PDB file of C-alpha atoms in Angstrom:
ATOM      1  CA  MET A   1       0.000   0.000   0.000  1.00  0.00           C
ATOM      2  CA  ASP A   2       2.855   2.399   0.784  1.00  0.00           C
ATOM      3  CA  ASP A   3       4.410   1.828  -2.637  1.00  0.00           C
ATOM      4  CA  PHE A   4       1.058   2.368  -4.351  1.00  0.00           C
ATOM      5  CA  ALA A   5       0.405   5.594  -2.453  1.00  0.00           C
ATOM      6  CA  SER A   6       3.836   7.004  -3.260  1.00  0.00           C
ATOM      7  CA  GLU A   7       3.469   6.104  -6.937  1.00  0.00           C
ATOM      8  CA  THR A   8       0.067   7.776  -7.114  1.00  0.00           C
ATOM      9  CA  ASP A   9       1.401  10.900  -5.439  1.00  0.00           C
ATOM     10  CA  SER A  10       4.346  10.980  -7.823  1.00  0.00           C
ATOM     11  CA  ASP A  11       2.116  10.707 -10.868  1.00  0.00           C
ATOM     12  CA  TYR A  12      -0.145  13.394  -9.458  1.00  0.00           C
ATOM     13  CA  THR A  13       2.795  15.740  -8.956  1.00  0.00           C
ATOM     14  CA  SER A  14       4.477  15.019 -12.285  1.00  0.00           C
ATOM     15  CA  TYR A  15       1.429  15.375 -14.500  1.00  0.00           C
ATOM     16  CA  TRP A  16      -0.668  18.032 -12.828  1.00  0.00           C
ATOM     17  CA  ARG A  17      -2.041  19.533 -16.056  1.00  0.00           C
ATOM     18  CA  ASP A  18      -3.075  16.138 -17.398  1.00  0.00           C
ATOM     19  CA  TRP A  19      -4.809  15.412 -14.117  1.00  0.00           C
ATOM     20  CA  PHE A  20      -6.548  18.790 -14.129  1.00  0.00           C
ATOM     21  CA  ILE A  21      -7.818  18.534 -17.711  1.00  0.00           C
ATOM     22  CA  SER A  22      -9.066  14.977 -17.227  1.00  0.00           C
ATOM     23  CA  SER A  23     -10.891  15.748 -13.965  1.00  0.00           C
ATOM     24  CA  ARG A  24     -14.680  15.750 -14.073  1.00  0.00           C
ATOM     25  CA  GLY A  25     -16.033  19.276 -14.401  1.00  0.00           C
ATOM     26  CA  ASN A  26     -12.966  20.615 -16.245  1.00  0.00           C
ATOM     27  CA  GLU A  27     -14.018  19.506 -19.719  1.00  0.00           C
ATOM     28  CA  TYR A  28     -14.320  23.136 -20.873  1.00  0.00           C
ATOM     29  CA  PHE A  29     -10.597  23.780 -20.385  1.00  0.00           C
ATOM     30  CA  CYS A  30      -7.918  23.060 -22.952  1.00  0.00           C
ATOM     31  CA  GLU A  31      -4.324  22.197 -22.102  1.00  0.00           C
ATOM     32  CA  ILE A  32      -1.981  25.171 -21.962  1.00  0.00           C
ATOM     33  CA  ASP A  33       1.387  24.648 -23.635  1.00  0.00           C
ATOM     34  CA  GLU A  34       4.337  24.523 -21.265  1.00  0.00           C
ATOM     35  CA  GLU A  35       6.200  27.126 -23.342  1.00  0.00           C
ATOM     36  CA  TYR A  36       3.374  29.567 -22.698  1.00  0.00           C
ATOM     37  CA  LEU A  37       3.387  28.867 -18.958  1.00  0.00           C
ATOM     38  CA  THR A  38       7.133  29.292 -18.609  1.00  0.00           C
ATOM     39  CA  ASP A  39       7.169  32.651 -20.416  1.00  0.00           C
ATOM     40  CA  ARG A  40       6.917  35.185 -17.594  1.00  0.00           C
ATOM     41  CA  PHE A  41       5.582  37.841 -19.964  1.00  0.00           C
ATOM     42  CA  ASN A  42       2.356  35.853 -20.353  1.00  0.00           C
ATOM     43  CA  LEU A  43       1.861  35.845 -16.568  1.00  0.00           C
ATOM     44  CA  THR A  44       2.302  39.579 -16.057  1.00  0.00           C
ATOM     45  CA  GLY A  45       0.117  40.937 -13.255  1.00  0.00           C
ATOM     46  CA  LEU A  46      -1.009  37.572 -11.905  1.00  0.00           C
ATOM     47  CA  GLN A  47       1.419  37.581  -8.978  1.00  0.00           C
ATOM     48  CA  THR A  48      -0.839  39.921  -7.025  1.00  0.00           C
ATOM     49  CA  GLU A  49      -4.028  37.967  -7.780  1.00  0.00           C
ATOM     50  CA  VAL A  50      -2.968  34.480  -6.671  1.00  0.00           C
ATOM     51  CA  HIS A  51      -1.871  33.365  -3.215  1.00  0.00           C
ATOM     52  CA  TYR A  52       1.248  31.168  -3.133  1.00  0.00           C
ATOM     53  CA  TYR A  53       1.826  32.261  -6.720  1.00  0.00           C
ATOM     54  CA  GLN A  54       5.287  30.723  -7.154  1.00  0.00           C
ATOM     55  CA  TYR A  55       4.334  27.439  -5.502  1.00  0.00           C
ATOM     56  CA  ALA A  56       1.183  27.269  -7.632  1.00  0.00           C
ATOM     57  CA  LEU A  57       3.175  27.894 -10.798  1.00  0.00           C
ATOM     58  CA  ASP A  58       5.691  25.239  -9.810  1.00  0.00           C
ATOM     59  CA  LEU A  59       2.852  22.771  -9.310  1.00  0.00           C
ATOM     60  CA  ILE A  60       1.357  23.543 -12.721  1.00  0.00           C
ATOM     61  CA  THR A  61       4.716  23.247 -14.480  1.00  0.00           C
ATOM     62  CA  ASP A  62       5.543  19.980 -12.670  1.00  0.00           C
ATOM     63  CA  VAL A  63       8.553  21.248 -10.697  1.00  0.00           C
ATOM     64  CA  PHE A  64       6.899  21.414  -7.280  1.00  0.00           C
ATOM     65  CA  ASP A  65       9.039  19.679  -4.674  1.00  0.00           C
ATOM     66  CA  LEU A  66       8.080  21.427  -1.408  1.00  0.00           C
ATOM     67  CA  ASP A  67       7.492  19.125   1.554  1.00  0.00           C
ATOM     68  CA  CYS A  68       4.596  20.788   3.364  1.00  0.00           C
ATOM     69  CA  GLU A  69       1.594  19.958   5.498  1.00  0.00           C
ATOM     70  CA  ASP A  70      -1.699  18.878   4.017  1.00  0.00           C
ATOM     71  CA  ASP A  71      -3.449  22.169   4.791  1.00  0.00           C
ATOM     72  CA  MET A  72      -0.835  24.223   3.000  1.00  0.00           C
ATOM     73  CA  ARG A  73      -0.724  21.771   0.096  1.00  0.00           C
ATOM     74  CA  GLU A  74      -4.485  22.089  -0.258  1.00  0.00           C
ATOM     75  CA  SER A  75      -4.168  25.890  -0.339  1.00  0.00           C
ATOM     76  CA  ILE A  76      -1.449  25.658  -2.979  1.00  0.00           C
ATOM     77  CA  GLU A  77      -3.613  23.287  -5.011  1.00  0.00           C
ATOM     78  CA  LYS A  78      -6.518  25.750  -4.862  1.00  0.00           C
ATOM     79  CA  SER A  79      -4.224  28.572  -5.942  1.00  0.00           C
ATOM     80  CA  ALA A  80      -2.898  26.442  -8.798  1.00  0.00           C
ATOM     81  CA  ARG A  81      -6.409  25.859 -10.131  1.00  0.00           C
ATOM     82  CA  HIS A  82      -7.148  29.581  -9.937  1.00  0.00           C
ATOM     83  CA  LEU A  83      -3.863  30.488 -11.616  1.00  0.00           C
ATOM     84  CA  TYR A  84      -4.444  27.970 -14.383  1.00  0.00           C
ATOM     85  CA  GLY A  85      -7.882  29.483 -15.013  1.00  0.00           C
ATOM     86  CA  LEU A  86      -6.544  33.030 -15.240  1.00  0.00           C
ATOM     87  CA  VAL A  87      -3.763  31.977 -17.611  1.00  0.00           C
ATOM     88  CA  HIS A  88      -6.288  29.938 -19.583  1.00  0.00           C
ATOM     89  CA  ALA A  89      -8.316  33.087 -20.333  1.00  0.00           C
ATOM     90  CA  ARG A  90      -5.209  34.633 -21.902  1.00  0.00           C
ATOM     91  CA  TYR A  91      -4.083  31.507 -23.691  1.00  0.00           C
ATOM     92  CA  ILE A  92      -7.336  30.759 -25.542  1.00  0.00           C
ATOM     93  CA  VAL A  93      -7.189  34.053 -27.452  1.00  0.00           C
ATOM     94  CA  THR A  94      -3.763  33.184 -28.888  1.00  0.00           C
ATOM     95  CA  THR A  95      -3.388  31.397 -32.218  1.00  0.00           C
ATOM     96  CA  ARG A  96      -2.538  28.074 -30.592  1.00  0.00           C
ATOM     97  CA  GLY A  97      -5.272  28.405 -27.968  1.00  0.00           C
ATOM     98  CA  LEU A  98      -7.942  29.277 -30.514  1.00  0.00           C
ATOM     99  CA  THR A  99      -7.006  26.212 -32.551  1.00  0.00           C
ATOM    100  CA  LYS A 100      -7.485  23.931 -29.552  1.00  0.00           C
ATOM    101  CA  MET A 101     -10.810  25.522 -28.634  1.00  0.00           C
ATOM    102  CA  VAL A 102     -12.046  25.263 -32.221  1.00  0.00           C
ATOM    103  CA  ASP A 103     -11.338  21.529 -32.149  1.00  0.00           C
ATOM    104  CA  LYS A 104     -13.403  21.206 -28.964  1.00  0.00           C
ATOM    105  CA  PHE A 105     -16.140  23.397 -30.474  1.00  0.00           C
ATOM    106  CA  LYS A 106     -16.396  21.192 -33.567  1.00  0.00           C
ATOM    107  CA  LYS A 107     -16.789  18.126 -31.338  1.00  0.00           C
ATOM    108  CA  SER A 108     -19.501  19.897 -29.275  1.00  0.00           C
ATOM    109  CA  ASP A 109     -17.477  19.433 -26.105  1.00  0.00           C
ATOM    110  CA  PHE A 110     -19.199  22.475 -24.624  1.00  0.00           C
ATOM    111  CA  GLY A 111     -22.705  21.204 -25.283  1.00  0.00           C
ATOM    112  CA  LYS A 112     -25.460  22.057 -27.747  1.00  0.00           C
ATOM    113  CA  CYS A 113     -28.015  24.832 -27.770  1.00  0.00           C
ATOM    114  CA  PRO A 114     -31.249  23.818 -25.970  1.00  0.00           C
ATOM    115  CA  ARG A 115     -33.347  26.003 -28.275  1.00  0.00           C
ATOM    116  CA  VAL A 116     -35.376  23.800 -30.644  1.00  0.00           C
ATOM    117  CA  HIS A 117     -35.011  26.030 -33.707  1.00  0.00           C
ATOM    118  CA  CYS A 118     -31.209  26.128 -33.382  1.00  0.00           C
ATOM    119  CA  ASP A 119     -30.988  22.462 -34.447  1.00  0.00           C
ATOM    120  CA  SER A 120     -28.423  21.428 -31.806  1.00  0.00           C
ATOM    121  CA  GLN A 121     -25.964  24.214 -32.607  1.00  0.00           C
ATOM    122  CA  ALA A 122     -22.651  23.768 -30.771  1.00  0.00           C
ATOM    123  CA  LEU A 123     -22.032  26.207 -27.915  1.00  0.00           C
ATOM    124  CA  LEU A 124     -18.998  28.128 -26.708  1.00  0.00           C
ATOM    125  CA  PRO A 125     -18.086  28.971 -23.097  1.00  0.00           C
ATOM    126  CA  MET A 126     -17.912  32.635 -22.185  1.00  0.00           C
ATOM    127  CA  GLY A 127     -17.763  34.904 -19.176  1.00  0.00           C
ATOM    128  CA  LEU A 128     -19.977  37.858 -18.407  1.00  0.00           C
ATOM    129  CA  SER A 129     -17.042  39.544 -16.689  1.00  0.00           C
ATOM    130  CA  ASP A 130     -13.254  39.450 -16.950  1.00  0.00           C
ATOM    131  CA  VAL A 131     -12.968  39.955 -13.188  1.00  0.00           C
ATOM    132  CA  PRO A 132     -12.710  36.732 -11.123  1.00  0.00           C
ATOM    133  CA  TYR A 133     -15.392  35.784  -8.603  1.00  0.00           C
ATOM    134  CA  GLN A 134     -18.068  37.881 -10.320  1.00  0.00           C
ATOM    135  CA  LYS A 135     -20.045  35.581 -12.637  1.00  0.00           C
ATOM    136  CA  SER A 136     -19.943  31.884 -13.428  1.00  0.00           C
ATOM    137  CA  VAL A 137     -19.326  30.588 -16.941  1.00  0.00           C
ATOM    138  CA  LYS A 138     -22.144  30.769 -19.502  1.00  0.00           C
ATOM    139  CA  LEU A 139     -22.629  29.126 -22.894  1.00  0.00           C
ATOM    140  CA  TYR A 140     -23.053  31.193 -26.062  1.00  0.00           C
ATOM    141  CA  CYS A 141     -24.990  30.107 -29.137  1.00  0.00           C
ATOM    142  CA  ALA A 142     -23.901  31.801 -32.347  1.00  0.00           C
ATOM    143  CA  ARG A 143     -27.114  30.839 -34.153  1.00  0.00           C
ATOM    144  CA  CYS A 144     -29.644  32.527 -31.877  1.00  0.00           C
ATOM    145  CA  GLU A 145     -27.004  34.841 -30.339  1.00  0.00           C
ATOM    146  CA  ASP A 146     -28.173  34.124 -26.806  1.00  0.00           C
ATOM    147  CA  ILE A 147     -26.498  32.730 -23.682  1.00  0.00           C
ATOM    148  CA  TYR A 148     -27.468  29.790 -21.477  1.00  0.00           C
ATOM    149  CA  ASN A 149     -26.519  28.211 -18.171  1.00  0.00           C
ATOM    150  CA  PRO A 150     -24.556  24.943 -18.321  1.00  0.00           C
ATOM    151  CA  LYS A 151     -26.605  21.825 -17.667  1.00  0.00           C
ATOM    152  CA  SER A 152     -24.112  20.289 -15.270  1.00  0.00           C
ATOM    153  CA  SER A 153     -23.754  21.775 -11.801  1.00  0.00           C
ATOM    154  CA  ARG A 154     -20.015  21.037 -11.973  1.00  0.00           C
ATOM    155  CA  HIS A 155     -19.654  23.269 -15.019  1.00  0.00           C
ATOM    156  CA  ALA A 156     -21.905  25.928 -13.528  1.00  0.00           C
ATOM    157  CA  GLN A 157     -19.382  26.445 -10.726  1.00  0.00           C
ATOM    158  CA  ILE A 158     -16.554  27.419 -13.107  1.00  0.00           C
ATOM    159  CA  ASP A 159     -15.600  31.083 -12.945  1.00  0.00           C
ATOM    160  CA  GLY A 160     -16.504  32.938 -16.127  1.00  0.00           C
ATOM    161  CA  ALA A 161     -13.272  34.939 -15.915  1.00  0.00           C
ATOM    162  CA  TYR A 162     -11.395  31.761 -16.876  1.00  0.00           C
ATOM    163  CA  PHE A 163     -12.771  32.248 -20.411  1.00  0.00           C
ATOM    164  CA  GLY A 164     -13.386  35.980 -20.545  1.00  0.00           C
ATOM    165  CA  ALA A 165     -16.087  38.095 -22.130  1.00  0.00           C
ATOM    166  CA  SER A 166     -14.311  38.452 -25.501  1.00  0.00           C
ATOM    167  CA  PHE A 167     -13.138  34.946 -26.336  1.00  0.00           C
ATOM    168  CA  HIS A 168     -16.191  33.779 -28.317  1.00  0.00           C
ATOM    169  CA  ASN A 169     -16.274  36.977 -30.389  1.00  0.00           C
ATOM    170  CA  ILE A 170     -12.549  36.767 -31.145  1.00  0.00           C
ATOM    171  CA  LEU A 171     -12.927  33.148 -32.232  1.00  0.00           C
ATOM    172  CA  PHE A 172     -15.590  34.009 -34.814  1.00  0.00           C
ATOM    173  CA  GLN A 173     -13.529  36.983 -36.019  1.00  0.00           C
ATOM    174  CA  VAL A 174     -10.566  34.690 -36.692  1.00  0.00           C
ATOM    175  CA  TYR A 175     -12.712  31.821 -38.024  1.00  0.00           C
ATOM    176  CA  PRO A 176     -15.669  33.500 -39.819  1.00  0.00           C
ATOM    177  CA  ALA A 177     -16.464  30.255 -41.654  1.00  0.00           C
ATOM    178  CA  LEU A 178     -17.657  28.814 -38.323  1.00  0.00           C
ATOM    179  CA  ILE A 179     -20.406  31.420 -37.956  1.00  0.00           C
ATOM    180  CA  PRO A 180     -23.674  29.530 -38.475  1.00  0.00           C
ATOM    181  CA  GLN A 181     -26.548  30.828 -40.529  1.00  0.00           C
ATOM    182  CA  LYS A 182     -29.013  32.674 -38.322  1.00  0.00           C
ATOM    183  CA  SER A 183     -32.276  30.889 -37.676  1.00  0.00           C
ATOM    184  CA  ARG A 184     -35.295  32.770 -39.026  1.00  0.00           C
ATOM    185  CA  ARG A 185     -37.795  30.410 -37.503  1.00  0.00           C
ATOM    186  CA  ARG A 186     -39.652  31.688 -34.472  1.00  0.00           C
ATOM    187  CA  TYR A 187     -42.250  30.050 -32.327  1.00  0.00           C
ATOM    188  CA  GLU A 188     -45.784  31.337 -33.000  1.00  0.00           C
ATOM    189  CA  PRO A 189     -48.319  30.852 -30.196  1.00  0.00           C
ATOM    190  CA  ARG A 190     -51.489  29.126 -31.433  1.00  0.00           C
ATOM    191  CA  ILE A 191     -54.828  28.061 -29.983  1.00  0.00           C
ATOM    192  CA  PHE A 192     -56.435  25.106 -31.791  1.00  0.00           C
ATOM    193  CA  GLY A 193     -54.278  25.874 -34.810  1.00  0.00           C
ATOM    194  CA  PHE A 194     -55.123  29.587 -34.951  1.00  0.00           C
ATOM    195  CA  ARG A 195     -52.418  32.142 -34.268  1.00  0.00           C
ATOM    196  CA  VAL A 196     -52.912  34.280 -31.170  1.00  0.00           C
ATOM    197  CA  HIS A 197     -53.640  37.885 -32.154  1.00  0.00           C
ATOM    198  CA  ALA A 198     -50.604  40.090 -31.552  1.00  0.00           C
ATOM    199  CA  GLY A 199     -52.830  42.963 -30.492  1.00  0.00           C
ATOM    200  CA  ALA A 200     -53.911  41.073 -27.380  1.00  0.00           C
ATOM    201  CA  ALA A 201     -50.326  40.673 -26.227  1.00  0.00           C
ATOM    202  CA  LEU A 202     -49.667  44.349 -26.974  1.00  0.00           C
ATOM    203  CA  ALA A 203     -52.670  45.423 -24.915  1.00  0.00           C
ATOM    204  CA  ARG A 204     -51.525  43.343 -21.952  1.00  0.00           C
ATOM    205  CA  TRP A 205     -48.039  44.824 -22.214  1.00  0.00           C
ATOM    206  CA  GLN A 206     -49.418  48.378 -22.336  1.00  0.00           C
ATOM    207  CA  ALA A 207     -51.572  47.733 -19.275  1.00  0.00           C
ATOM    208  CA  GLU A 208     -48.588  46.383 -17.338  1.00  0.00           C
ATOM    209  CA  GLU A 209     -46.491  49.389 -18.364  1.00  0.00           C
ATOM    210  CA  ARG A 210     -49.196  51.783 -17.130  1.00  0.00           C
ATOM    211  CA  VAL A 211     -49.281  50.028 -13.770  1.00  0.00           C
ATOM    212  CA  GLU A 212     -45.490  50.172 -13.471  1.00  0.00           C
ATOM    213  CA  MET A 213     -45.462  53.853 -14.441  1.00  0.00           C
ATOM    214  CA  ARG A 214     -48.001  54.707 -11.746  1.00  0.00           C
ATOM    215  CA  LYS A 215     -45.961  52.786  -9.211  1.00  0.00           C
ATOM    216  CA  ARG A 216     -42.768  54.643 -10.148  1.00  0.00           C
ATOM    217  CA  LEU A 217     -44.517  58.003  -9.999  1.00  0.00           C
ATOM    218  CA  LYS A 218     -45.975  57.194  -6.600  1.00  0.00           C
ATOM    219  CA  GLU A 219     -42.587  56.104  -5.237  1.00  0.00           C
ATOM    220  CA  SER A 220     -40.947  59.290  -6.512  1.00  0.00           C
ATOM    221  CA  GLY A 221     -43.607  61.434  -4.829  1.00  0.00           C
ATOM    222  CA  VAL A 222     -45.150  62.817  -8.021  1.00  0.00           C
ATOM    223  CA  ALA A 223     -48.806  63.748  -7.636  1.00  0.00           C
ATOM    224  CA  ILE A 224     -51.099  61.691  -9.863  1.00  0.00           C
ATOM    225  CA  ASP A 225     -54.508  62.813 -11.113  1.00  0.00           C
ATOM    226  CA  THR A 226     -56.285  59.479 -10.887  1.00  0.00           C
ATOM    227  CA  THR A 227     -59.485  60.823 -12.477  1.00  0.00           C
ATOM    228  CA  LYS A 228     -57.613  61.875 -15.609  1.00  0.00           C
ATOM    229  CA  LEU A 229     -55.763  58.564 -15.725  1.00  0.00           C
ATOM    230  CA  PHE A 230     -59.014  56.615 -15.512  1.00  0.00           C
ATOM    231  CA  ILE A 231     -60.467  58.640 -18.409  1.00  0.00           C
ATOM    232  CA  GLU A 232     -57.308  58.083 -20.503  1.00  0.00           C
ATOM    233  CA  ASP A 233     -57.377  54.357 -19.760  1.00  0.00           C
ATOM    234  CA  ALA A 234     -61.010  54.107 -20.781  1.00  0.00           C
ATOM    235  CA  GLU A 235     -60.365  55.981 -24.024  1.00  0.00           C
ATOM    236  CA  ALA A 236     -57.365  53.725 -24.727  1.00  0.00           C
ATOM    237  CA  ASP A 237     -59.425  50.609 -24.083  1.00  0.00           C
ATOM    238  CA  ASP A 238     -62.194  51.861 -26.385  1.00  0.00           C
ATOM    239  CA  SER A 239     -59.722  52.554 -29.183  1.00  0.00           C
ATOM    240  CA  GLU A 240     -58.179  49.099 -28.773  1.00  0.00           C
ATOM    241  CA  VAL A 241     -61.611  47.474 -28.973  1.00  0.00           C
ATOM    242  CA  ASN A 242     -62.487  49.448 -32.115  1.00  0.00           C
ATOM    243  CA  GLU A 243     -59.198  48.558 -33.784  1.00  0.00           C
ATOM    244  CA  GLY A 244     -59.590  44.896 -32.885  1.00  0.00           C
ATOM    245  CA  SER A 245     -63.136  44.714 -34.281  1.00  0.00           C
ATOM    246  CA  GLY A 246     -62.098  46.240 -37.592  1.00  0.00           C
ATOM    247  CA  ARG A 247     -65.057  48.660 -37.457  1.00  0.00           C
ATOM    248  CA  GLY A 248     -63.307  51.835 -36.352  1.00  0.00           C
ATOM    249  CA  THR A 249     -64.561  55.169 -37.712  1.00  0.00           C
ATOM    250  CA  VAL A 250     -62.681  57.915 -39.465  1.00  0.00           C
ATOM    251  CA  ALA A 251     -62.894  61.433 -37.996  1.00  0.00           C
ATOM    252  CA  GLY A 252     -65.803  63.334 -39.532  1.00  0.00           C
ATOM    253  CA  GLU A 253     -67.630  60.212 -40.756  1.00  0.00           C
ATOM    254  CA  ALA A 254     -70.556  58.443 -39.254  1.00  0.00           C
ATOM    255  CA  PRO A 255     -70.159  54.757 -38.521  1.00  0.00           C
ATOM    256  CA  LYS A 256     -71.657  52.480 -41.184  1.00  0.00           C
TER     257      LYS A 256
END
């Protein structure tokens, strides 16, 4: 058992990046080249954002040889994951990083759009903020141009800053051939096969807006003439009824 434990620990220390990429929940990440990690220029500014920065970098680059207690090792491991994520956001907008992410995109490693009319369009991970600890990672669909939450709770816990808010747009700028054709199909609400009249939805929206406006005016202390509002609402309702019936009158003419 002692030999097995030491061998496992050695493998874990020697191949940290392989272990990290293959861990469940880290499928969105690509492997960062060692040349990129060892170039200090690429890590500029990260020293102040990561605790145990040097130890974490040593762990990522497989040169960590510090004999420390379990609590400190756990802290270094946490810092290494955070450092890898921050470097990952920079790496995936390079030529080499974009190539790796495109390969994952083509294999739908990030999932497919849940929208029916997008026909299982492959998604791309993105962040709503470049600042860590602000927003978790989201998934962007280039067909409907909307964003979605990951299905897996493990993926939903990934920090969005590890991908950045610009990565998906940069990828489609570099690879315009990957931009899918926009879907023109839209869901049309129907009742027994008949389309729901758009005017009804508009009337409901207008009524809700009037209620919200009154609430805002009341909260701001603006005096409201309720009698005038009631008259305006009644006139608006009458005009909507006339327009919906198709029997509205023109000014100066008697109704037929």
